[in-house]
Amino acid sequence: MKKVFLSLATIAFVAAGSLTVTSCGGDDSVTPVKPVEKSLKLTVETAPADIIAGERFELSIKTADGTPITGAELQIDGENLNIQSDENGIFGLQGPAGEVAFTAEYDGVVSNEVIVVVNPAEVVPSEGTGSFEFGGVTYESSESYVVFAGLGYLDANETQVGAYWITATISGAYEADVVFYTPATPSGTAPNGQTTYSYELPTATNTTGVSASVYQDGTQAAIGTTKDGVVMTFNATPNESGKAYMGKYSAISADINGSPFSVTFDGTSPYINGAAKSGAKGATTSFTSALKANTGKISFSNAKNVRFTK
């Protein structure tokens, strides 16, 4: 059984001061290492208790006078990750448990190093019964997840925002993902000027289907997908801890690859919060898979490598 990691456990992290590298001296044939300049400051923005495996956390990069830097490159142990800071100097990340040494580089200048400890999260198993129909075959499943994927625009003009969700139902090497959204309404303005939103949890009356897709192990793109006729019926509710949804949900869509599609699950579905920040253009990036282009697939069968790209 695959395991999804969720927790609210408390951890500690170390935010080191500015790092200075000096030459070890000795043989003149060894090129001295230039001291790292101290004009860039990398900081952990997320509270220590909220740095959880698989959950979003943030680092910021600023100049000495506190000006955010856009386009700085994030590094782990000195290796660039192809992850750049946004217009507010923020790196939004998620990744597996462990201790990670981060630096950032901009215009040839390297920041101080910060050590981030990502706490192992509690294992929440999926239990229940379910199945999905695809390609004329019914796939039995005992494993399904409810995922909050974050806020996103609902229209091409980027005027209306909704909260996107996915149910991911797994059967062996196959996974059926149904994307849907619930309403979101403006709730205020963040310090960076972005609009913040409050959103509704899915219920039996507030879900709108977006797409249905099936993936197979080893494939980057869906082996079948549609955006037509997607209807999600959601009758599950959060448990007391908020770490799982209890109950039944099902979905249907137009034919996929010429055959009917449907999915149903009844039981305990672990809840995965893969949300980006409250601004609709936010994105969460997994630093464990940053070098892998995966923008066309939203799949949760390997939770530690999940990433979301808007």
CSV table of C-alpha atoms in Angstrom, one decimal:
chain,number,residue,atom,x,y,z
A,1,MET,CA,0.0,0.0,0.0
A,2,LYS,CA,1.3,3.4,-0.9
A,3,LYS,CA,1.7,5.9,1.9
A,4,VAL,CA,0.9,9.6,2.0
A,5,PHE,CA,2.5,11.7,4.6
A,6,LEU,CA,0.6,14.3,6.6
A,7,SER,CA,1.3,15.8,10.0
A,8,LEU,CA,1.2,18.9,12.2
A,9,ALA,CA,4.1,17.8,14.4
A,10,THR,CA,6.5,20.4,15.7
A,11,ILE,CA,10.1,20.5,14.5
A,12,ALA,CA,13.1,22.8,14.7
A,13,PHE,CA,15.2,24.4,12.0
A,14,VAL,CA,18.4,26.3,11.9
A,15,ALA,CA,18.7,29.5,9.9
A,16,ALA,CA,22.5,30.1,9.7
A,17,GLY,CA,24.1,33.5,9.4
A,18,SER,CA,26.0,34.8,6.4
A,19,LEU,CA,28.4,32.2,5.2
A,20,THR,CA,32.0,33.2,4.5
A,21,VAL,CA,34.2,30.7,2.6
A,22,THR,CA,38.0,31.3,2.8
A,23,SER,CA,41.0,29.6,1.2
A,24,CYS,CA,42.6,26.8,3.1
A,25,GLY,CA,46.0,28.2,2.2
A,26,GLY,CA,49.0,26.1,1.3
A,27,ASP,CA,50.1,25.3,-2.2
A,28,ASP,CA,50.1,28.4,-4.4
A,29,SER,CA,48.9,26.3,-7.3
A,30,VAL,CA,45.5,26.0,-5.6
A,31,THR,CA,43.2,28.9,-6.5
A,32,PRO,CA,41.9,30.7,-3.4
A,33,VAL,CA,38.2,30.6,-2.9
A,34,LYS,CA,36.6,34.1,-3.1
A,35,PRO,CA,34.7,35.0,0.1
A,36,VAL,CA,31.0,34.9,-0.3
A,37,GLU,CA,29.5,38.3,-0.3
A,38,LYS,CA,27.0,39.1,2.4
A,39,SER,CA,24.7,41.4,0.4
A,40,LEU,CA,22.1,38.6,-0.1
A,41,LYS,CA,20.0,37.3,2.8
A,42,LEU,CA,18.2,34.0,2.5
A,43,THR,CA,15.6,33.5,5.2
A,44,VAL,CA,13.1,30.8,6.2
A,45,GLU,CA,9.6,32.4,6.2
A,46,THR,CA,7.5,29.5,7.3
A,47,ALA,CA,7.1,28.8,11.0
A,48,PRO,CA,9.1,25.8,12.2
A,49,ALA,CA,6.0,23.8,13.2
A,50,ASP,CA,4.6,24.1,9.7
A,51,ILE,CA,7.6,22.7,7.8
A,52,ILE,CA,6.2,19.2,7.1
A,53,ALA,CA,7.1,16.6,4.5
A,54,GLY,CA,4.9,17.1,1.5
A,55,GLU,CA,3.6,20.5,2.7
A,56,ARG,CA,4.5,23.9,1.2
A,57,PHE,CA,7.0,26.1,3.0
A,58,GLU,CA,8.7,29.3,1.9
A,59,LEU,CA,12.1,30.9,1.8
A,60,SER,CA,12.8,34.5,0.9
A,61,ILE,CA,15.8,36.2,-0.7
A,62,LYS,CA,16.5,39.9,-0.2
A,63,THR,CA,19.3,42.4,-0.5
A,64,ALA,CA,21.0,43.8,2.6
A,65,ASP,CA,18.5,46.7,2.7
A,66,GLY,CA,15.5,44.3,2.6
A,67,THR,CA,14.6,44.6,-1.1
A,68,PRO,CA,13.1,41.4,-2.5
A,69,ILE,CA,15.0,39.8,-5.4
A,70,THR,CA,13.2,38.4,-8.4
A,71,GLY,CA,14.8,35.6,-10.4
A,72,ALA,CA,17.4,34.4,-7.9
A,73,GLU,CA,18.3,30.7,-8.3
A,74,LEU,CA,17.8,28.3,-5.4
A,75,GLN,CA,20.6,25.9,-4.6
A,76,ILE,CA,20.9,22.7,-2.5
A,77,ASP,CA,24.5,22.0,-1.4
A,78,GLY,CA,25.6,24.5,-4.1
A,79,GLU,CA,23.7,22.8,-7.0
A,80,ASN,CA,21.2,25.0,-8.9
A,81,LEU,CA,17.7,23.5,-8.9
A,82,ASN,CA,16.2,25.6,-11.7
A,83,ILE,CA,13.8,27.2,-9.2
A,84,GLN,CA,13.7,31.0,-9.2
A,85,SER,CA,12.3,33.4,-6.7
A,86,ASP,CA,9.1,35.1,-7.6
A,87,GLU,CA,8.3,38.9,-7.8
A,88,ASN,CA,8.2,39.0,-4.0
A,89,GLY,CA,11.5,37.2,-3.6
A,90,ILE,CA,9.8,34.0,-2.4
A,91,PHE,CA,10.7,30.4,-3.2
A,92,GLY,CA,7.7,28.2,-2.6
A,93,LEU,CA,8.8,24.6,-1.9
A,94,GLN,CA,7.7,21.2,-0.8
A,95,GLY,CA,9.8,18.0,-0.4
A,96,PRO,CA,10.5,14.9,1.6
A,97,ALA,CA,11.7,14.7,5.2
A,98,GLY,CA,15.3,15.5,6.0
A,99,GLU,CA,17.8,18.2,6.6
A,100,VAL,CA,18.6,20.4,3.6
A,101,ALA,CA,21.2,23.1,3.1
A,102,PHE,CA,19.9,25.9,1.0
A,103,THR,CA,21.6,28.9,-0.6
A,104,ALA,CA,20.6,31.3,-3.4
A,105,GLU,CA,22.6,32.9,-6.2
A,106,TYR,CA,21.9,36.1,-8.1
A,107,ASP,CA,24.1,37.9,-10.5
A,108,GLY,CA,27.1,35.9,-9.4
A,109,VAL,CA,26.6,36.6,-5.7
A,110,VAL,CA,25.8,33.7,-3.3
A,111,SER,CA,23.7,34.2,-0.2
A,112,ASN,CA,24.2,32.9,3.3
A,113,GLU,CA,23.3,29.2,3.9
A,114,VAL,CA,20.3,28.1,5.8
A,115,ILE,CA,19.7,24.6,7.1
A,116,VAL,CA,16.0,23.6,6.9
A,117,VAL,CA,14.8,20.5,8.7
A,118,VAL,CA,11.7,19.0,7.1
A,119,ASN,CA,9.9,16.9,9.7
A,120,PRO,CA,8.7,13.4,8.8
A,121,ALA,CA,4.9,13.5,8.6
A,122,GLU,CA,2.4,11.1,10.1
A,123,VAL,CA,1.4,8.2,7.8
A,124,VAL,CA,-2.3,8.3,7.1
A,125,PRO,CA,-3.4,5.1,5.3
A,126,SER,CA,-6.2,4.9,2.7
A,127,GLU,CA,-8.8,2.3,3.6
A,128,GLY,CA,-12.0,1.5,1.8
A,129,THR,CA,-13.4,0.0,-1.5
A,130,GLY,CA,-13.7,1.5,-4.9
A,131,SER,CA,-13.2,1.1,-8.6
A,132,PHE,CA,-12.9,2.9,-11.9
A,133,GLU,CA,-14.0,2.0,-15.4
A,134,PHE,CA,-11.6,2.8,-18.2
A,135,GLY,CA,-11.1,1.3,-21.7
A,136,GLY,CA,-13.8,-1.2,-21.1
A,137,VAL,CA,-12.1,-2.6,-18.0
A,138,THR,CA,-13.2,-2.2,-14.4
A,139,TYR,CA,-10.2,-1.6,-12.1
A,140,GLU,CA,-10.8,-2.5,-8.4
A,141,SER,CA,-9.1,-0.1,-5.9
A,142,SER,CA,-8.8,0.1,-2.1
A,143,GLU,CA,-6.7,3.3,-2.3
A,144,SER,CA,-7.8,6.9,-2.9
A,145,TYR,CA,-6.8,10.4,-1.9
A,146,VAL,CA,-8.5,13.8,-1.7
A,147,VAL,CA,-6.1,16.6,-2.7
A,148,PHE,CA,-6.4,20.4,-2.4
A,149,ALA,CA,-4.4,21.6,-5.3
A,150,GLY,CA,-4.7,25.3,-4.6
A,151,LEU,CA,-6.4,28.4,-6.0
A,152,GLY,CA,-6.5,29.0,-9.7
A,153,TYR,CA,-8.3,31.1,-12.4
A,154,LEU,CA,-11.5,29.6,-13.8
A,155,ASP,CA,-11.6,31.8,-16.9
A,156,ALA,CA,-9.3,32.8,-19.7
A,157,ASN,CA,-9.5,36.5,-18.7
A,158,GLU,CA,-8.2,35.6,-15.2
A,159,THR,CA,-11.1,37.3,-13.4
A,160,GLN,CA,-12.7,34.5,-11.5
A,161,VAL,CA,-10.9,32.3,-8.9
A,162,GLY,CA,-11.8,28.9,-7.6
A,163,ALA,CA,-10.4,26.2,-5.3
A,164,TYR,CA,-9.1,23.2,-7.3
A,165,TRP,CA,-9.3,19.7,-5.9
A,166,ILE,CA,-8.4,16.2,-7.2
A,167,THR,CA,-9.5,12.7,-6.2
A,168,ALA,CA,-6.8,10.2,-7.0
A,169,THR,CA,-8.0,6.6,-7.1
A,170,ILE,CA,-5.2,4.0,-7.6
A,171,SER,CA,-5.4,0.4,-8.8
A,172,GLY,CA,-2.0,-1.3,-9.2
A,173,ALA,CA,-0.2,0.5,-12.0
A,174,TYR,CA,-3.2,2.7,-12.9
A,175,GLU,CA,-4.5,5.9,-11.4
A,176,ALA,CA,-7.7,7.7,-12.1
A,177,ASP,CA,-7.6,11.5,-11.3
A,178,VAL,CA,-10.7,13.7,-11.3
A,179,VAL,CA,-10.2,17.4,-11.1
A,180,PHE,CA,-13.0,19.7,-9.8
A,181,TYR,CA,-13.3,23.0,-8.2
A,182,THR,CA,-15.3,24.7,-5.4
A,183,PRO,CA,-16.2,28.4,-5.0
A,184,ALA,CA,-13.6,30.9,-3.7
A,185,THR,CA,-14.3,34.5,-2.7
A,186,PRO,CA,-12.0,37.4,-2.0
A,187,SER,CA,-11.2,37.8,1.7
A,188,GLY,CA,-8.6,40.5,1.9
A,189,THR,CA,-5.3,41.8,0.6
A,190,ALA,CA,-1.9,40.2,1.5
A,191,PRO,CA,1.1,42.4,2.4
A,192,ASN,CA,2.5,41.9,-1.2
A,193,GLY,CA,-0.7,43.4,-2.6
A,194,GLN,CA,-2.2,40.1,-3.9
A,195,THR,CA,-5.8,39.3,-3.2
A,196,THR,CA,-6.4,36.6,-0.6
A,197,TYR,CA,-9.3,34.2,-0.9
A,198,SER,CA,-11.4,32.0,1.3
A,199,TYR,CA,-12.7,28.8,-0.3
A,200,GLU,CA,-15.3,26.2,0.3
A,201,LEU,CA,-14.6,22.6,1.2
A,202,PRO,CA,-16.2,20.1,-1.2
A,203,THR,CA,-19.8,19.1,-0.4
A,204,ALA,CA,-22.6,17.3,-2.2
A,205,THR,CA,-23.8,20.6,-3.7
A,206,ASN,CA,-20.8,22.8,-4.6
A,207,THR,CA,-18.5,20.9,-6.9
A,208,THR,CA,-17.9,21.6,-10.6
A,209,GLY,CA,-16.1,19.0,-12.7
A,210,VAL,CA,-13.0,20.0,-14.7
A,211,SER,CA,-11.3,17.0,-16.1
A,212,ALA,CA,-11.0,13.2,-15.8
A,213,SER,CA,-7.7,11.4,-16.6
A,214,VAL,CA,-6.0,8.0,-16.3
A,215,TYR,CA,-2.3,7.5,-15.8
A,216,GLN,CA,-0.1,4.5,-15.9
A,217,ASP,CA,3.2,4.0,-14.2
A,218,GLY,CA,6.1,5.1,-16.4
A,219,THR,CA,4.0,7.6,-18.4
A,220,GLN,CA,4.4,11.3,-18.2
A,221,ALA,CA,1.2,12.1,-20.0
A,222,ALA,CA,-2.3,10.7,-19.4
A,223,ILE,CA,-3.1,7.6,-21.3
A,224,GLY,CA,-6.6,9.0,-21.5
A,225,THR,CA,-8.3,12.3,-20.6
A,226,THR,CA,-11.4,14.4,-21.2
A,227,LYS,CA,-12.8,17.7,-20.1
A,228,ASP,CA,-16.3,16.9,-21.3
A,229,GLY,CA,-19.2,15.9,-19.1
A,230,VAL,CA,-17.3,15.7,-15.9
A,231,VAL,CA,-19.6,15.5,-12.9
A,232,MET,CA,-18.3,14.9,-9.3
A,233,THR,CA,-20.7,13.7,-6.6
A,234,PHE,CA,-19.0,14.3,-3.3
A,235,ASN,CA,-20.5,12.9,-0.1
A,236,ALA,CA,-17.4,12.6,2.1
A,237,THR,CA,-16.6,14.9,5.0
A,238,PRO,CA,-13.4,15.7,6.9
A,239,ASN,CA,-12.6,13.6,10.0
A,240,GLU,CA,-12.0,15.3,13.4
A,241,SER,CA,-8.3,15.8,12.7
A,242,GLY,CA,-8.8,17.1,9.2
A,243,LYS,CA,-6.3,14.7,7.9
A,244,ALA,CA,-8.7,12.5,6.0
A,245,TYR,CA,-12.1,12.5,4.3
A,246,MET,CA,-14.6,9.9,5.4
A,247,GLY,CA,-17.4,8.7,3.1
A,248,LYS,CA,-18.2,8.2,-0.5
A,249,TYR,CA,-17.5,10.2,-3.7
A,250,SER,CA,-18.0,9.3,-7.4
A,251,ALA,CA,-17.5,10.8,-10.8
A,252,ILE,CA,-18.5,10.3,-14.4
A,253,SER,CA,-17.4,11.9,-17.6
A,254,ALA,CA,-17.8,11.7,-21.4
A,255,ASP,CA,-16.2,8.7,-23.0
A,256,ILE,CA,-12.4,8.5,-22.8
A,257,ASN,CA,-10.7,6.9,-25.8
A,258,GLY,CA,-14.1,5.8,-27.0
A,259,SER,CA,-15.1,4.0,-23.8
A,260,PRO,CA,-17.1,5.0,-20.7
A,261,PHE,CA,-15.3,6.4,-17.7
A,262,SER,CA,-16.5,6.4,-14.1
A,263,VAL,CA,-14.9,6.3,-10.6
A,264,THR,CA,-16.2,5.6,-7.1
A,265,PHE,CA,-14.7,5.2,-3.7
A,266,ASP,CA,-16.1,4.7,-0.2
A,267,GLY,CA,-14.0,4.8,2.9
A,268,THR,CA,-11.1,6.7,4.4
A,269,SER,CA,-9.3,9.0,1.9
A,270,PRO,CA,-6.2,10.8,3.3
A,271,TYR,CA,-6.2,14.5,2.7
A,272,ILE,CA,-3.2,16.0,0.9
A,273,ASN,CA,-2.7,19.8,1.2
A,274,GLY,CA,-0.7,20.6,-1.9
A,275,ALA,CA,-1.9,24.2,-2.0
A,276,ALA,CA,0.0,27.1,-3.3
A,277,LYS,CA,-0.1,30.5,-1.5
A,278,SER,CA,-3.4,32.4,-1.5
A,279,GLY,CA,-2.7,34.5,-4.6
A,280,ALA,CA,-4.2,32.8,-7.7
A,281,LYS,CA,-0.9,32.8,-9.5
A,282,GLY,CA,1.0,31.0,-6.7
A,283,ALA,CA,2.7,27.7,-7.4
A,284,THR,CA,4.2,25.0,-5.3
A,285,THR,CA,7.4,23.3,-6.5
A,286,SER,CA,8.9,20.1,-5.2
A,287,PHE,CA,12.7,20.5,-5.0
A,288,THR,CA,13.1,16.8,-5.3
A,289,SER,CA,11.8,16.8,-8.9
A,290,ALA,CA,12.5,20.3,-10.0
A,291,LEU,CA,14.6,19.2,-12.9
A,292,LYS,CA,11.8,17.0,-14.3
A,293,ALA,CA,9.3,18.7,-16.6
A,294,ASN,CA,5.9,17.4,-15.3
A,295,THR,CA,3.6,20.3,-16.0
A,296,GLY,CA,1.1,18.1,-17.9
A,297,LYS,CA,0.5,15.6,-15.2
A,298,ILE,CA,-1.1,16.0,-11.8
A,299,SER,CA,-0.5,12.6,-10.2
A,300,PHE,CA,-0.4,11.6,-6.5
A,301,SER,CA,0.6,7.9,-6.6
A,302,ASN,CA,4.1,9.0,-5.5
A,303,ALA,CA,3.3,11.7,-3.0
A,304,LYS,CA,6.9,12.8,-2.2
A,305,ASN,CA,7.4,13.9,-5.9
A,306,VAL,CA,4.2,15.8,-6.4
A,307,ARG,CA,4.5,19.3,-7.7
A,308,PHE,CA,2.0,21.8,-9.0
A,309,THR,CA,2.6,24.2,-11.8
A,310,LYS,CA,0.3,27.0,-12.9
